[in-house]
């Protein structure tokens, strides 16, 4: 297992080149602490594999000019697919994590999972072609879905509006349809990774994202590593208890923030006011326990009504924001993070109400304002961060070996779910 | 910084020998993945430093018998001091983390921090002498106190009954008095580390401890690493919001589990019933916002009354347990851990009420019972785990280098607080 050491050296060097943009071999020995011999060997292999290119020479302080190295972003590609009740977003990214093709289509609605995956496979093919990407350079697909997920590569505990997906073997089916390895990640964690790759979290290495789409979840990056928990289901902030005697949630306990104040609760409350429902343009045909057609678009309609000055709409959202902020405070107190990013389609639509509410509650707490302020910010890439995060996971899985002795897991460790890559990894280890 | 690689190899080898009990050099190459040459070099240095001894020979499968290595537990020692409002516990442990001397004294009461630290320094001297430990082998002191702590080596946000300690420079003062380096850790995190070293968490590498002494906190070990958060104050589960319109907590927000149902709230509620107060033997002189003399001993008295069949005492504790269980569920949903250990003096005293309450709530939740059961257990070493964890931190700090490139942080990373060790580390790196 000196192999583990070589893999570790490779991942450290790839990360260092990516972080530097361009860097010389000597620069790599300085930033990585590896010997010149190790750096030379690993860089030679990366050049042979086409991942790194020599790109020019830098003036040196005496002696001969140094050859500069950089990643070749076109050497490998990855696909990210984000399945939400409201929409399906696909992206193709290059090795640097930059999106080279992107599409958004309506959510699954009443179509079967099998039908949706056939369409998704066709859309992946179309995007790869559209981007002019050599298919042999596509490493795999990161499939992003609402959690909780299972180690069998599917969704086991589905929210009510996605019951048809329960235990459907997403990774094996999509893998079969596309011939690509598929890894699975939940939307909140993928958002956190996507925000990080898109630069939305700057240099912060411990942060949480509060993800509100159809449901409510948190993505956690702790001490630089995406934290997934013992079964890959960490971050279930939607099931933070806020009222011990509150209504029963679909998770089985009472008074969760999701049942009290999540998007479906907001829309249901808005629908109970005929005046507000009419002003926002909500359908009034269904109510009670029936799944709603698109919670996300209905919540966005309520947010538009609030922005247009409808006081009832504002009240409904502010009530929700008060609960969501309390759950955010609990998470920040438990995790001691310096940054919280609000993301997901619902928070993107109503951020002007949720952002000040969360900031206000965090500012009122000794802990949150004590040792350091908590930077609460709205995502600028809420719509695309989950799909981008899915693609980034594929790159990570292939470029960074699994943690082991002498291995730093790198900024974002590989995911636990999904089929193992069906092809040899591009880096010889 | 090839030094970083040598340090990493040293820590990996020390951990492997500790985990194996006895192991040969060849065995170390297998378990660590390091080359035979690296293992030989590092082991030679560890033997020269006296940390590792050759202890016999094992039959080999053909060829000559292999020399077995083990840690010399008497090679180095560490001190753990646990300061709580109710008591001060000191321990001296050997290199294997086994306690070789232990004492418990009354808490600080009305004595000044300066006075308490002078007494503590004398007690440390006495214990080191009593155990017959060569003082030059004592690496330092791990000082454990209620959080939140500061990076200056003191307590900044103190609970009401320990206000005199606010911003008192604990680490520098105790360091001056003893001549030993002092690191600071909060009680809940130290408990988690102590439980781990004492074997109370088995092979589980992600777990939380719910610590209830005078206050309420959580210690988190995630993916094998003690998680402290960005300012060392992770785990503030006591300030989980459970009632948005509840009473104001000393932390600045409303309806925290600590103000609703923490030990002080339990004792205050018990004291409001003259019958219960008399049955439990509580003093009735003070009430309201005044700090109580010893919340922990009063809570233990209520627990004894409940065990003796006083229905009011049982009601008071069960009401508290219901809130504490809801906070535990929120933490488990967010962190996705498979194990929760209930510890601290208050939970040790009333575990027969809190344990079934926490188990019941976790069993009612889809998430907690979904992908895997959550093993909720009562600590068997609640009284000593924090001090033991403090000593273990000192051993970790000296034996495991800080995380860096190519460094696995080991099972428990060194703490962020406190003065840097004043002596050279025992391992040449």
mmCIF file of N, CA, C and O in Angstrom, chain A residues 244, chain B residues 212 216 242 257 260-263 265-266 269 299 314-326 347 353-354 357:
data_model
loop_
_atom_site.group_PDB
_atom_site.id
_atom_site.type_symbol
_atom_site.label_atom_id
_atom_site.label_comp_id
_atom_site.label_asym_id
_atom_site.label_seq_id
_atom_site.Cartn_x
_atom_site.Cartn_y
_atom_site.Cartn_z
ATOM 1 N N UNK A 244 -43.080 20.832 20.551
ATOM 2 C CA UNK A 244 -43.253 19.440 20.993
ATOM 3 C C UNK A 244 -44.689 18.966 20.861
ATOM 4 O O UNK A 244 -44.940 17.764 20.768
ATOM 5 N N UNK B 212 -24.903 16.476 30.509
ATOM 6 C CA UNK B 212 -25.711 17.309 31.392
ATOM 7 C C UNK B 212 -25.092 17.282 32.769
ATOM 8 O O UNK B 212 -25.100 16.256 33.456
ATOM 9 N N UNK B 216 -25.953 22.030 29.875
ATOM 10 C CA UNK B 216 -26.321 21.001 28.912
ATOM 11 C C UNK B 216 -25.517 21.274 27.635
ATOM 12 O O UNK B 216 -25.573 22.362 27.086
ATOM 13 N N UNK B 242 -36.682 25.278 21.422
ATOM 14 C CA UNK B 242 -37.814 24.345 21.438
ATOM 15 C C UNK B 242 -39.143 25.051 21.627
ATOM 16 O O UNK B 242 -40.192 24.421 21.556
ATOM 17 N N UNK B 257 -33.640 24.716 25.180
ATOM 18 C CA UNK B 257 -33.874 23.545 26.018
ATOM 19 C C UNK B 257 -33.270 23.759 27.413
ATOM 20 O O UNK B 257 -33.838 23.307 28.407
ATOM 21 N N UNK B 260 -35.692 25.888 29.417
ATOM 22 C CA UNK B 260 -36.977 25.193 29.584
ATOM 23 C C UNK B 260 -36.851 23.973 30.481
ATOM 24 O O UNK B 260 -37.755 23.659 31.261
ATOM 25 N N UNK B 261 -35.729 23.261 30.352
ATOM 26 C CA UNK B 261 -35.685 21.913 30.915
ATOM 27 C C UNK B 261 -34.307 21.483 31.371
ATOM 28 O O UNK B 261 -34.109 20.309 31.684
ATOM 29 N N UNK B 262 -33.345 22.387 31.425
ATOM 30 C CA UNK B 262 -32.014 22.037 31.910
ATOM 31 C C UNK B 262 -32.032 21.806 33.416
ATOM 32 O O UNK B 262 -33.053 22.002 34.081
ATOM 33 N N UNK B 263 -30.897 21.388 33.984
ATOM 34 C CA UNK B 263 -30.854 21.078 35.409
ATOM 35 C C UNK B 263 -31.377 22.206 36.306
ATOM 36 O O UNK B 263 -32.141 21.956 37.241
ATOM 37 N N UNK B 265 -33.545 24.493 35.575
ATOM 38 C CA UNK B 265 -35.000 24.592 35.423
ATOM 39 C C UNK B 265 -35.696 23.469 36.198
ATOM 40 O O UNK B 265 -36.748 23.682 36.817
ATOM 41 N N UNK B 266 -35.120 22.275 36.165
ATOM 42 C CA UNK B 266 -35.694 21.147 36.908
ATOM 43 C C UNK B 266 -35.717 21.451 38.410
ATOM 44 O O UNK B 266 -36.741 21.275 39.081
ATOM 45 N N UNK B 269 -38.208 24.136 39.318
ATOM 46 C CA UNK B 269 -39.593 23.652 39.302
ATOM 47 C C UNK B 269 -39.871 22.781 40.533
ATOM 48 O O UNK B 269 -40.933 22.888 41.160
ATOM 49 N N UNK B 299 -30.390 18.361 41.681
ATOM 50 C CA UNK B 299 -31.054 17.510 40.699
ATOM 51 C C UNK B 299 -30.941 16.038 41.111
ATOM 52 O O UNK B 299 -31.899 15.264 40.977
ATOM 53 N N UNK B 314 -41.014 12.577 39.796
ATOM 54 C CA UNK B 314 -40.962 11.881 38.516
ATOM 55 C C UNK B 314 -41.547 12.766 37.399
ATOM 56 O O UNK B 314 -40.986 12.852 36.304
ATOM 57 N N UNK B 315 -42.665 13.441 37.696
ATOM 58 C CA UNK B 315 -43.270 14.331 36.694
ATOM 59 C C UNK B 315 -42.302 15.421 36.249
ATOM 60 O O UNK B 315 -42.187 15.719 35.054
ATOM 61 N N UNK B 316 -41.637 16.031 37.226
ATOM 62 C CA UNK B 316 -40.716 17.125 36.908
ATOM 63 C C UNK B 316 -39.596 16.627 35.999
ATOM 64 O O UNK B 316 -39.244 17.262 34.991
ATOM 65 N N UNK B 317 -39.041 15.467 36.319
ATOM 66 C CA UNK B 317 -37.939 14.937 35.519
ATOM 67 C C UNK B 317 -38.420 14.464 34.146
ATOM 68 O O UNK B 317 -37.727 14.655 33.142
ATOM 69 N N UNK B 318 -39.613 13.879 34.111
ATOM 70 C CA UNK B 318 -40.113 13.399 32.816
ATOM 71 C C UNK B 318 -40.429 14.556 31.869
ATOM 72 O O UNK B 318 -40.220 14.449 30.658
ATOM 73 N N UNK B 319 -40.919 15.649 32.443
ATOM 74 C CA UNK B 319 -41.160 16.832 31.610
ATOM 75 C C UNK B 319 -39.830 17.316 31.028
ATOM 76 O O UNK B 319 -39.727 17.618 29.836
ATOM 77 N N UNK B 320 -38.796 17.389 31.852
ATOM 78 C CA UNK B 320 -37.474 17.800 31.362
ATOM 79 C C UNK B 320 -36.977 16.830 30.299
ATOM 80 O O UNK B 320 -36.469 17.239 29.248
ATOM 81 N N UNK B 321 -37.135 15.529 30.569
ATOM 82 C CA UNK B 321 -36.602 14.511 29.651
ATOM 83 C C UNK B 321 -37.256 14.612 28.276
ATOM 84 O O UNK B 321 -36.616 14.361 27.253
ATOM 85 N N UNK B 322 -38.516 15.010 28.264
ATOM 86 C CA UNK B 322 -39.218 15.149 26.992
ATOM 87 C C UNK B 322 -38.567 16.236 26.133
ATOM 88 O O UNK B 322 -38.379 16.070 24.932
ATOM 89 N N UNK B 323 -38.221 17.363 26.759
ATOM 90 C CA UNK B 323 -37.543 18.434 26.031
ATOM 91 C C UNK B 323 -36.125 18.028 25.618
ATOM 92 O O UNK B 323 -35.687 18.275 24.497
ATOM 93 N N UNK B 324 -35.403 17.421 26.554
ATOM 94 C CA UNK B 324 -34.025 17.018 26.257
ATOM 95 C C UNK B 324 -34.016 16.017 25.101
ATOM 96 O O UNK B 324 -33.160 16.077 24.211
ATOM 97 N N UNK B 325 -35.004 15.118 25.093
ATOM 98 C CA UNK B 325 -35.084 14.126 24.025
ATOM 99 C C UNK B 325 -35.350 14.795 22.678
ATOM 100 O O UNK B 325 -34.806 14.382 21.643
ATOM 101 N N UNK B 326 -36.182 15.840 22.681
ATOM 102 C CA UNK B 326 -36.462 16.544 21.418
ATOM 103 C C UNK B 326 -35.197 17.218 20.892
ATOM 104 O O UNK B 326 -34.930 17.210 19.679
ATOM 105 N N UNK B 347 -27.110 13.556 34.214
ATOM 106 C CA UNK B 347 -27.677 12.408 33.513
ATOM 107 C C UNK B 347 -27.299 11.108 34.220
ATOM 108 O O UNK B 347 -28.071 10.140 34.205
ATOM 109 N N UNK B 353 -34.616 7.922 33.958
ATOM 110 C CA UNK B 353 -35.740 8.666 33.382
ATOM 111 C C UNK B 353 -35.386 9.225 31.999
ATOM 112 O O UNK B 353 -36.178 9.130 31.059
ATOM 113 N N UNK B 354 -34.160 9.767 31.866
ATOM 114 C CA UNK B 354 -33.786 10.387 30.589
ATOM 115 C C UNK B 354 -33.525 9.349 29.496
ATOM 116 O O UNK B 354 -33.856 9.578 28.329
ATOM 117 N N UNK B 357 -36.651 8.110 27.726
ATOM 118 C CA UNK B 357 -37.289 9.227 27.009
ATOM 119 C C UNK B 357 -36.572 9.488 25.691
ATOM 120 O O UNK B 357 -37.203 9.669 24.643
#
